[in-house]
Amino acid sequence: MTDLQLSGMETLLAITGLAIFILSVILFLRRYLKSQSNNKRNSDDLDQTSISSRVKRNNVNVFIWSKPIFLFGLSSAITFTLLAFSWTTYEQAVYIPDTSEYLDDIMLIETPRTPPPKPPPPPPPPPKIDVIEEPIPEDETPKFIDTTIDADEAIEDPVIEVAKAPAPTPAVLPPPPDPPEEPIVRFAEQMPRFPGCEDMVGTHKEKEVCAQMKLLKYIYKNLKYPQIAIDNGIEGTTVIQFVVDKKGNITNVDLKIDIGGGCGPAAVKAVKSMNNQLDNWTPGKQNGRPVKVLFTLPIKFDLK
C-alpha cells in the first residue's frame, strides 16, 4: 500500500471539494424528503402502524434514513481524517552551490608570527673582595678615663629633642591585573557545530557532516544577492572568518575576501544573523573543555 502524500494546497482543495459534496448531498436529501413527505401526506393510501410504534405512518417514516445518513457521515469523517493525515509538509529547497572547487584557491594572508625575544643573559658575578687584616699593635697601653663624681657637683638632665615626623602618605594600591585573554585556536579536537544535529544518533564525524549541510542551507536561505551585483553580473566567492566562543555565540566576524558589489556585507549580515536563532552553536572542545575556535566559511555568489 502506497503512502498518500498531499501538499498543503492539494489538501485544502480536497477538503473544500469534500465539504461542497457533503453540503450538496444534505441539500438534495432535504429537498427530496420534503417532496416525498408532501406527496405521501396528501395521498389517501397511508399505512397505519401499531400503537407501540414510534411513527404514525410507515410511508412517511423519516427514521428509515437514519442508517444511511449515519454511514454517510461516518465515511465523510474518515475521509476528512485521512486527508488531514496525508497533509505532507515539504522543506523548502535551498540552492547550495558547490564551493569545494574554490577552497584550494583561497589563500588567507596571515600575520607572520615573530619568535619571542631571547631571555637576557644572567648578570655577571659580583667582584671578589679581598679582606686585608690589619695587625693590632701590642705595645699600646689602654688609656683610662676618670669617671668619679663629686657629691657637690650638680648633674643636669640631658635635653632630648623629639623631631616631629611627617604624617605617612596613604599607600596607593595598584589596579587589579586584567584577566589573561584566552587564546583562539584554529583546530580543536571537537570542532564547533551548527545547531540541529545534536540529537541525531551517529558519530562525531556524521554529526559534523550534518551540521555543515544545515549551515550551508541556513546561509544560502538567508543570503540576499545584492541588486547592484546582479545588475553588473558580479559572481565569485567571498570568505568570512568568525569566532565561535565557549557559549556557542558568533563573534569577531571578519570579511577576508570580498568580490565587490555589496556581496561581502551581505555575507557578513547572513553570518551575524545566526546569533538570532533559538539555539546556539555547539562550542568546540579541547581536552574536554570548551574553547574559542576560529571558523572560516567560503560563500559563493552564483547568478544561475
mmCIF file of C-alpha atoms in Angstrom, residues 13-289:
data_model
loop_
_atom_site.group_PDB
_atom_site.id
_atom_site.type_symbol
_atom_site.label_atom_id
_atom_site.label_comp_id
_atom_site.label_asym_id
_atom_site.label_seq_id
_atom_site.Cartn_x
_atom_site.Cartn_y
_atom_site.Cartn_z
ATOM 1 C CA LEU A 13 -8.640 21.693 -2.376
ATOM 2 C CA ALA A 14 -9.609 18.136 -1.386
ATOM 3 C CA ILE A 15 -11.215 19.272 1.884
ATOM 4 C CA THR A 16 -13.056 22.078 0.081
ATOM 5 C CA GLY A 17 -14.359 19.657 -2.566
ATOM 6 C CA LEU A 18 -15.465 17.166 0.084
ATOM 7 C CA ALA A 19 -17.261 19.899 2.037
ATOM 8 C CA ILE A 20 -19.086 21.065 -1.108
ATOM 9 C CA PHE A 21 -20.067 17.460 -1.858
ATOM 10 C CA ILE A 22 -21.439 16.935 1.668
ATOM 11 C CA LEU A 23 -23.446 20.174 1.527
ATOM 12 C CA SER A 24 -24.840 19.169 -1.860
ATOM 13 C CA VAL A 25 -25.924 15.767 -0.511
ATOM 14 C CA ILE A 26 -27.564 17.397 2.525
ATOM 15 C CA LEU A 27 -29.488 19.891 0.399
ATOM 16 C CA PHE A 28 -30.549 17.164 -2.029
ATOM 17 C CA LEU A 29 -31.805 14.902 0.772
ATOM 18 C CA ARG A 30 -33.697 17.737 2.437
ATOM 19 C CA ARG A 31 -35.396 18.646 -0.820
ATOM 20 C CA TYR A 32 -36.129 15.030 -1.717
ATOM 21 C CA LEU A 33 -37.528 14.101 1.693
ATOM 22 C CA LYS A 34 -39.658 17.238 1.813
ATOM 23 C CA SER A 35 -41.198 16.491 -1.563
ATOM 24 C CA GLN A 36 -41.807 12.839 -0.639
ATOM 25 C CA SER A 37 -43.383 13.847 2.651
ATOM 26 C CA ASN A 38 -45.763 16.286 0.957
ATOM 27 C CA ASN A 39 -46.775 13.762 -1.698
ATOM 28 C CA LYS A 40 -47.459 10.945 0.740
ATOM 29 C CA ARG A 41 -49.204 13.198 3.228
ATOM 30 C CA ASN A 42 -51.709 14.256 0.562
ATOM 31 C CA SER A 43 -52.340 10.703 -0.660
ATOM 32 C CA ASP A 44 -55.075 8.532 0.823
ATOM 33 C CA ASP A 45 -53.215 5.195 0.961
ATOM 34 C CA LEU A 46 -51.286 5.820 4.177
ATOM 35 C CA ASP A 47 -50.398 2.712 6.096
ATOM 36 C CA GLN A 48 -51.426 2.661 9.714
ATOM 37 C CA THR A 49 -48.960 1.437 12.292
ATOM 38 C CA SER A 50 -49.428 -0.162 15.655
ATOM 39 C CA ILE A 51 -49.845 1.896 18.770
ATOM 40 C CA SER A 52 -46.439 0.830 20.121
ATOM 41 C CA SER A 53 -44.604 2.140 17.041
ATOM 42 C CA ARG A 54 -42.789 5.488 17.300
ATOM 43 C CA VAL A 55 -44.092 6.610 13.869
ATOM 44 C CA LYS A 56 -47.657 7.171 12.869
ATOM 45 C CA ARG A 57 -47.380 6.328 9.176
ATOM 46 C CA ASN A 58 -44.878 3.958 7.627
ATOM 47 C CA ASN A 59 -44.955 5.739 4.304
ATOM 48 C CA VAL A 60 -43.752 8.979 5.876
ATOM 49 C CA ASN A 61 -41.273 7.421 8.301
ATOM 50 C CA VAL A 62 -38.121 9.593 8.269
ATOM 51 C CA PHE A 63 -36.209 7.226 10.550
ATOM 52 C CA ILE A 64 -35.576 4.811 7.697
ATOM 53 C CA TRP A 65 -32.869 7.280 6.547
ATOM 54 C CA SER A 66 -31.038 7.198 9.885
ATOM 55 C CA LYS A 67 -28.681 4.360 8.994
ATOM 56 C CA PRO A 68 -27.703 5.638 5.510
ATOM 57 C CA ILE A 69 -27.142 9.149 6.867
ATOM 58 C CA PHE A 70 -25.064 7.783 9.753
ATOM 59 C CA LEU A 71 -22.906 5.733 7.380
ATOM 60 C CA PHE A 72 -22.510 8.711 5.059
ATOM 61 C CA GLY A 73 -21.426 10.942 7.951
ATOM 62 C CA LEU A 74 -19.013 8.287 9.229
ATOM 63 C CA SER A 75 -17.407 7.868 5.811
ATOM 64 C CA SER A 76 -17.119 11.654 5.466
ATOM 65 C CA ALA A 77 -15.416 11.936 8.859
ATOM 66 C CA ILE A 78 -12.980 9.140 7.965
ATOM 67 C CA THR A 79 -12.230 10.864 4.660
ATOM 68 C CA PHE A 80 -11.537 14.152 6.462
ATOM 69 C CA THR A 81 -9.211 12.330 8.862
ATOM 70 C CA LEU A 82 -7.300 10.618 6.057
ATOM 71 C CA LEU A 83 -6.865 13.918 4.247
ATOM 72 C CA ALA A 84 -5.550 15.543 7.418
ATOM 73 C CA PHE A 85 -3.044 12.724 7.968
ATOM 74 C CA SER A 86 -1.992 12.864 4.315
ATOM 75 C CA TRP A 87 -1.034 16.527 4.585
ATOM 76 C CA THR A 88 2.704 16.468 3.986
ATOM 77 C CA THR A 89 4.931 19.471 4.637
ATOM 78 C CA TYR A 90 7.907 19.657 2.310
ATOM 79 C CA GLU A 91 11.052 21.506 3.315
ATOM 80 C CA GLN A 92 11.799 24.417 1.053
ATOM 81 C CA ALA A 93 14.579 23.532 -1.347
ATOM 82 C CA VAL A 94 17.637 25.756 -0.978
ATOM 83 C CA TYR A 95 20.145 26.018 -3.792
ATOM 84 C CA ILE A 96 23.616 25.367 -2.392
ATOM 85 C CA PRO A 97 26.411 25.928 -4.899
ATOM 86 C CA ASP A 98 29.409 23.666 -4.759
ATOM 87 C CA THR A 99 32.271 25.559 -3.125
ATOM 88 C CA SER A 100 34.681 22.652 -2.821
ATOM 89 C CA GLU A 101 36.488 23.553 -6.052
ATOM 90 C CA TYR A 102 37.148 27.046 -4.741
ATOM 91 C CA LEU A 103 38.582 26.045 -1.388
ATOM 92 C CA ASP A 104 42.001 25.256 -2.880
ATOM 93 C CA ASP A 105 42.242 28.734 -4.412
ATOM 94 C CA ILE A 106 41.580 30.549 -1.146
ATOM 95 C CA MET A 107 44.812 31.814 0.376
ATOM 96 C CA LEU A 108 44.455 33.837 3.532
ATOM 97 C CA ILE A 109 47.273 36.224 4.379
ATOM 98 C CA GLU A 110 48.282 35.641 7.959
ATOM 99 C CA THR A 111 50.309 37.989 10.098
ATOM 100 C CA PRO A 112 53.786 36.470 10.485
ATOM 101 C CA ARG A 113 54.429 35.330 13.987
ATOM 102 C CA THR A 114 57.645 36.795 15.350
ATOM 103 C CA PRO A 115 59.564 34.482 17.682
ATOM 104 C CA PRO A 116 59.616 35.530 21.318
ATOM 105 C CA PRO A 117 62.708 37.530 22.348
ATOM 106 C CA LYS A 118 65.549 35.603 23.879
ATOM 107 C CA PRO A 119 65.897 35.923 27.642
ATOM 108 C CA PRO A 120 68.611 38.371 28.749
ATOM 109 C CA PRO A 121 71.927 36.847 29.796
ATOM 110 C CA PRO A 122 72.427 36.311 33.509
ATOM 111 C CA PRO A 123 74.179 39.153 35.353
ATOM 112 C CA PRO A 124 77.930 38.752 35.855
ATOM 113 C CA PRO A 125 79.046 37.524 39.276
ATOM 114 C CA PRO A 126 79.997 40.273 41.755
ATOM 115 C CA PRO A 127 83.724 41.009 42.049
ATOM 116 C CA LYS A 128 85.532 39.187 44.787
ATOM 117 C CA ILE A 129 86.563 41.439 47.676
ATOM 118 C CA ASP A 130 89.803 40.559 49.425
ATOM 119 C CA VAL A 131 89.750 41.348 53.153
ATOM 120 C CA ILE A 132 93.086 42.628 54.448
ATOM 121 C CA GLU A 133 93.523 42.120 58.162
ATOM 122 C CA GLU A 134 95.499 44.926 59.881
ATOM 123 C CA PRO A 135 97.788 43.791 62.671
ATOM 124 C CA ILE A 136 96.985 45.102 66.169
ATOM 125 C CA PRO A 137 99.999 46.677 67.839
ATOM 126 C CA GLU A 138 100.782 45.027 71.139
ATOM 127 C CA ASP A 139 102.756 47.835 72.804
ATOM 128 C CA GLU A 140 99.880 50.323 73.091
ATOM 129 C CA THR A 141 98.641 50.668 76.655
ATOM 130 C CA PRO A 142 94.960 51.396 77.210
ATOM 131 C CA LYS A 143 94.001 54.853 78.467
ATOM 132 C CA PHE A 144 91.579 55.020 81.382
ATOM 133 C CA ILE A 145 89.168 57.947 81.826
ATOM 134 C CA ASP A 146 88.337 59.128 85.315
ATOM 135 C CA THR A 147 84.586 58.742 85.844
ATOM 136 C CA THR A 148 84.360 59.636 89.539
ATOM 137 C CA ILE A 149 81.600 62.059 90.502
ATOM 138 C CA ASP A 150 81.866 64.641 93.271
ATOM 139 C CA ALA A 151 78.960 64.725 95.706
ATOM 140 C CA ASP A 152 78.581 68.514 95.413
ATOM 141 C CA GLU A 153 78.631 68.577 91.617
ATOM 142 C CA ALA A 154 75.229 69.236 90.044
ATOM 143 C CA ILE A 155 74.164 66.939 87.261
ATOM 144 C CA GLU A 156 71.858 68.396 84.658
ATOM 145 C CA ASP A 157 69.315 66.221 82.897
ATOM 146 C CA PRO A 158 70.032 65.943 79.196
ATOM 147 C CA VAL A 159 67.561 67.675 76.912
ATOM 148 C CA ILE A 160 66.137 65.286 74.346
ATOM 149 C CA GLU A 161 64.633 66.915 71.298
ATOM 150 C CA VAL A 162 61.997 64.819 69.534
ATOM 151 C CA ALA A 163 61.572 65.670 65.875
ATOM 152 C CA LYS A 164 58.026 65.501 64.611
ATOM 153 C CA ALA A 165 57.836 63.037 61.758
ATOM 154 C CA PRO A 166 55.519 63.953 58.874
ATOM 155 C CA ALA A 167 52.252 62.048 58.572
ATOM 156 C CA PRO A 168 52.648 58.966 56.387
ATOM 157 C CA THR A 169 51.028 59.161 52.986
ATOM 158 C CA PRO A 170 48.379 56.516 52.339
ATOM 159 C CA ALA A 171 49.558 53.681 50.183
ATOM 160 C CA VAL A 172 48.054 53.580 46.682
ATOM 161 C CA LEU A 173 47.043 50.068 45.722
ATOM 162 C CA PRO A 174 47.815 49.115 42.146
ATOM 163 C CA PRO A 175 44.812 48.260 39.930
ATOM 164 C CA PRO A 176 43.975 44.568 39.695
ATOM 165 C CA PRO A 177 45.573 42.902 36.706
ATOM 166 C CA ASP A 178 43.393 42.186 33.694
ATOM 167 C CA PRO A 179 42.381 38.554 33.305
ATOM 168 C CA PRO A 180 44.524 36.820 30.711
ATOM 169 C CA GLU A 181 42.886 36.671 27.292
ATOM 170 C CA GLU A 182 42.014 33.151 26.278
ATOM 171 C CA PRO A 183 43.701 32.033 23.067
ATOM 172 C CA ILE A 184 41.709 31.363 19.901
ATOM 173 C CA VAL A 185 42.510 28.019 18.311
ATOM 174 C CA ARG A 186 42.181 27.104 14.652
ATOM 175 C CA PHE A 187 41.735 23.377 15.095
ATOM 176 C CA ALA A 188 40.187 21.675 18.118
ATOM 177 C CA GLU A 189 39.696 18.050 18.993
ATOM 178 C CA GLN A 190 35.968 18.644 18.565
ATOM 179 C CA MET A 191 35.214 21.451 16.123
ATOM 180 C CA PRO A 192 32.154 23.673 16.713
ATOM 181 C CA ARG A 193 28.937 22.535 15.028
ATOM 182 C CA PHE A 194 25.883 24.356 13.669
ATOM 183 C CA PRO A 195 22.762 23.557 15.757
ATOM 184 C CA GLY A 196 20.238 20.960 14.664
ATOM 185 C CA CYS A 197 22.241 17.721 14.584
ATOM 186 C CA GLU A 198 22.982 17.096 18.269
ATOM 187 C CA ASP A 199 20.001 14.779 18.787
ATOM 188 C CA MET A 200 20.827 12.507 15.863
ATOM 189 C CA VAL A 201 22.333 9.097 16.520
ATOM 190 C CA GLY A 202 25.789 8.838 14.997
ATOM 191 C CA THR A 203 29.472 9.538 15.364
ATOM 192 C CA HIS A 204 31.090 12.956 15.689
ATOM 193 C CA LYS A 205 32.061 12.796 12.016
ATOM 194 C CA GLU A 206 28.475 12.149 10.929
ATOM 195 C CA LYS A 207 27.253 14.997 13.119
ATOM 196 C CA GLU A 208 29.851 17.321 11.594
ATOM 197 C CA VAL A 209 28.688 16.456 8.061
ATOM 198 C CA CYS A 210 25.055 17.030 9.077
ATOM 199 C CA ALA A 211 25.955 20.353 10.731
ATOM 200 C CA GLN A 212 27.844 21.533 7.634
ATOM 201 C CA MET A 213 24.840 20.849 5.399
ATOM 202 C CA LYS A 214 22.481 22.654 7.775
ATOM 203 C CA LEU A 215 24.929 25.583 7.964
ATOM 204 C CA LEU A 216 25.034 25.921 4.175
ATOM 205 C CA LYS A 217 21.226 25.662 3.952
ATOM 206 C CA TYR A 218 20.836 28.398 6.561
ATOM 207 C CA ILE A 219 23.386 30.728 4.926
ATOM 208 C CA TYR A 220 22.001 30.450 1.395
ATOM 209 C CA LYS A 221 18.427 30.720 2.669
ATOM 210 C CA ASN A 222 19.165 33.990 4.486
ATOM 211 C CA LEU A 223 21.660 35.357 1.929
ATOM 212 C CA LYS A 224 20.297 38.141 -0.276
ATOM 213 C CA TYR A 225 22.069 38.694 -3.581
ATOM 214 C CA PRO A 226 22.700 42.471 -3.831
ATOM 215 C CA GLN A 227 20.859 44.093 -6.729
ATOM 216 C CA ILE A 228 23.929 46.064 -7.789
ATOM 217 C CA ALA A 229 25.872 42.798 -8.087
ATOM 218 C CA ILE A 230 23.061 41.267 -10.164
ATOM 219 C CA ASP A 231 22.944 44.272 -12.494
ATOM 220 C CA ASN A 232 26.712 44.136 -13.028
ATOM 221 C CA GLY A 233 26.948 40.353 -13.294
ATOM 222 C CA ILE A 234 29.268 40.011 -10.303
ATOM 223 C CA GLU A 235 29.939 36.417 -9.287
ATOM 224 C CA GLY A 236 32.540 34.801 -7.110
ATOM 225 C CA THR A 237 33.338 33.546 -3.642
ATOM 226 C CA THR A 238 33.631 35.641 -0.502
ATOM 227 C CA VAL A 239 35.399 34.335 2.576
ATOM 228 C CA ILE A 240 34.186 35.107 6.088
ATOM 229 C CA GLN A 241 36.056 34.357 9.292
ATOM 230 C CA PHE A 242 34.346 34.350 12.678
ATOM 231 C CA VAL A 243 34.960 33.005 16.160
ATOM 232 C CA VAL A 244 32.659 30.553 17.926
ATOM 233 C CA ASP A 245 33.110 31.308 21.618
ATOM 234 C CA LYS A 246 32.765 28.925 24.552
ATOM 235 C CA LYS A 247 28.994 29.542 24.741
ATOM 236 C CA GLY A 248 28.371 28.947 21.042
ATOM 237 C CA ASN A 249 27.925 32.614 20.091
ATOM 238 C CA ILE A 250 29.280 34.106 16.861
ATOM 239 C CA THR A 251 31.838 36.875 17.491
ATOM 240 C CA ASN A 252 34.640 38.688 15.657
ATOM 241 C CA VAL A 253 33.031 38.393 12.220
ATOM 242 C CA ASP A 254 35.657 39.478 9.684
ATOM 243 C CA LEU A 255 35.413 39.766 5.901
ATOM 244 C CA LYS A 256 38.616 38.283 4.474
ATOM 245 C CA ILE A 257 37.860 38.200 0.724
ATOM 246 C CA ASP A 258 35.282 40.474 -0.945
ATOM 247 C CA ILE A 259 34.252 40.351 -4.611
ATOM 248 C CA GLY A 260 32.542 43.753 -4.541
ATOM 249 C CA GLY A 261 29.026 44.809 -5.445
ATOM 250 C CA GLY A 262 27.865 44.591 -1.831
ATOM 251 C CA CYS A 263 28.372 40.811 -1.724
ATOM 252 C CA GLY A 264 30.782 40.985 1.215
ATOM 253 C CA PRO A 265 28.459 42.960 3.554
ATOM 254 C CA ALA A 266 25.548 40.708 2.516
ATOM 255 C CA ALA A 267 27.549 37.632 3.504
ATOM 256 C CA VAL A 268 28.578 39.237 6.813
ATOM 257 C CA LYS A 269 24.920 40.046 7.566
ATOM 258 C CA ALA A 270 23.881 36.442 6.894
ATOM 259 C CA VAL A 271 26.622 35.151 9.213
ATOM 260 C CA LYS A 272 25.737 37.578 12.021
ATOM 261 C CA SER A 273 22.061 36.584 11.794
ATOM 262 C CA MET A 274 23.000 33.172 13.231
ATOM 263 C CA ASN A 275 23.043 34.816 16.675
ATOM 264 C CA ASN A 276 19.277 35.419 16.303
ATOM 265 C CA GLN A 277 18.488 31.695 16.303
ATOM 266 C CA LEU A 278 16.897 29.974 19.271
ATOM 267 C CA ASP A 279 19.791 27.521 19.599
ATOM 268 C CA ASN A 280 23.464 28.436 19.698
ATOM 269 C CA TRP A 281 26.297 26.557 18.099
ATOM 270 C CA THR A 282 27.816 23.595 19.877
ATOM 271 C CA PRO A 283 31.173 25.038 21.022
ATOM 272 C CA GLY A 284 34.456 23.404 20.142
ATOM 273 C CA LYS A 285 36.270 21.397 22.794
ATOM 274 C CA GLN A 286 39.924 20.805 23.533
ATOM 275 C CA ASN A 287 40.819 18.220 26.193
ATOM 276 C CA GLY A 288 37.142 18.076 27.123
ATOM 277 C CA ARG A 289 36.908 21.837 27.829
#
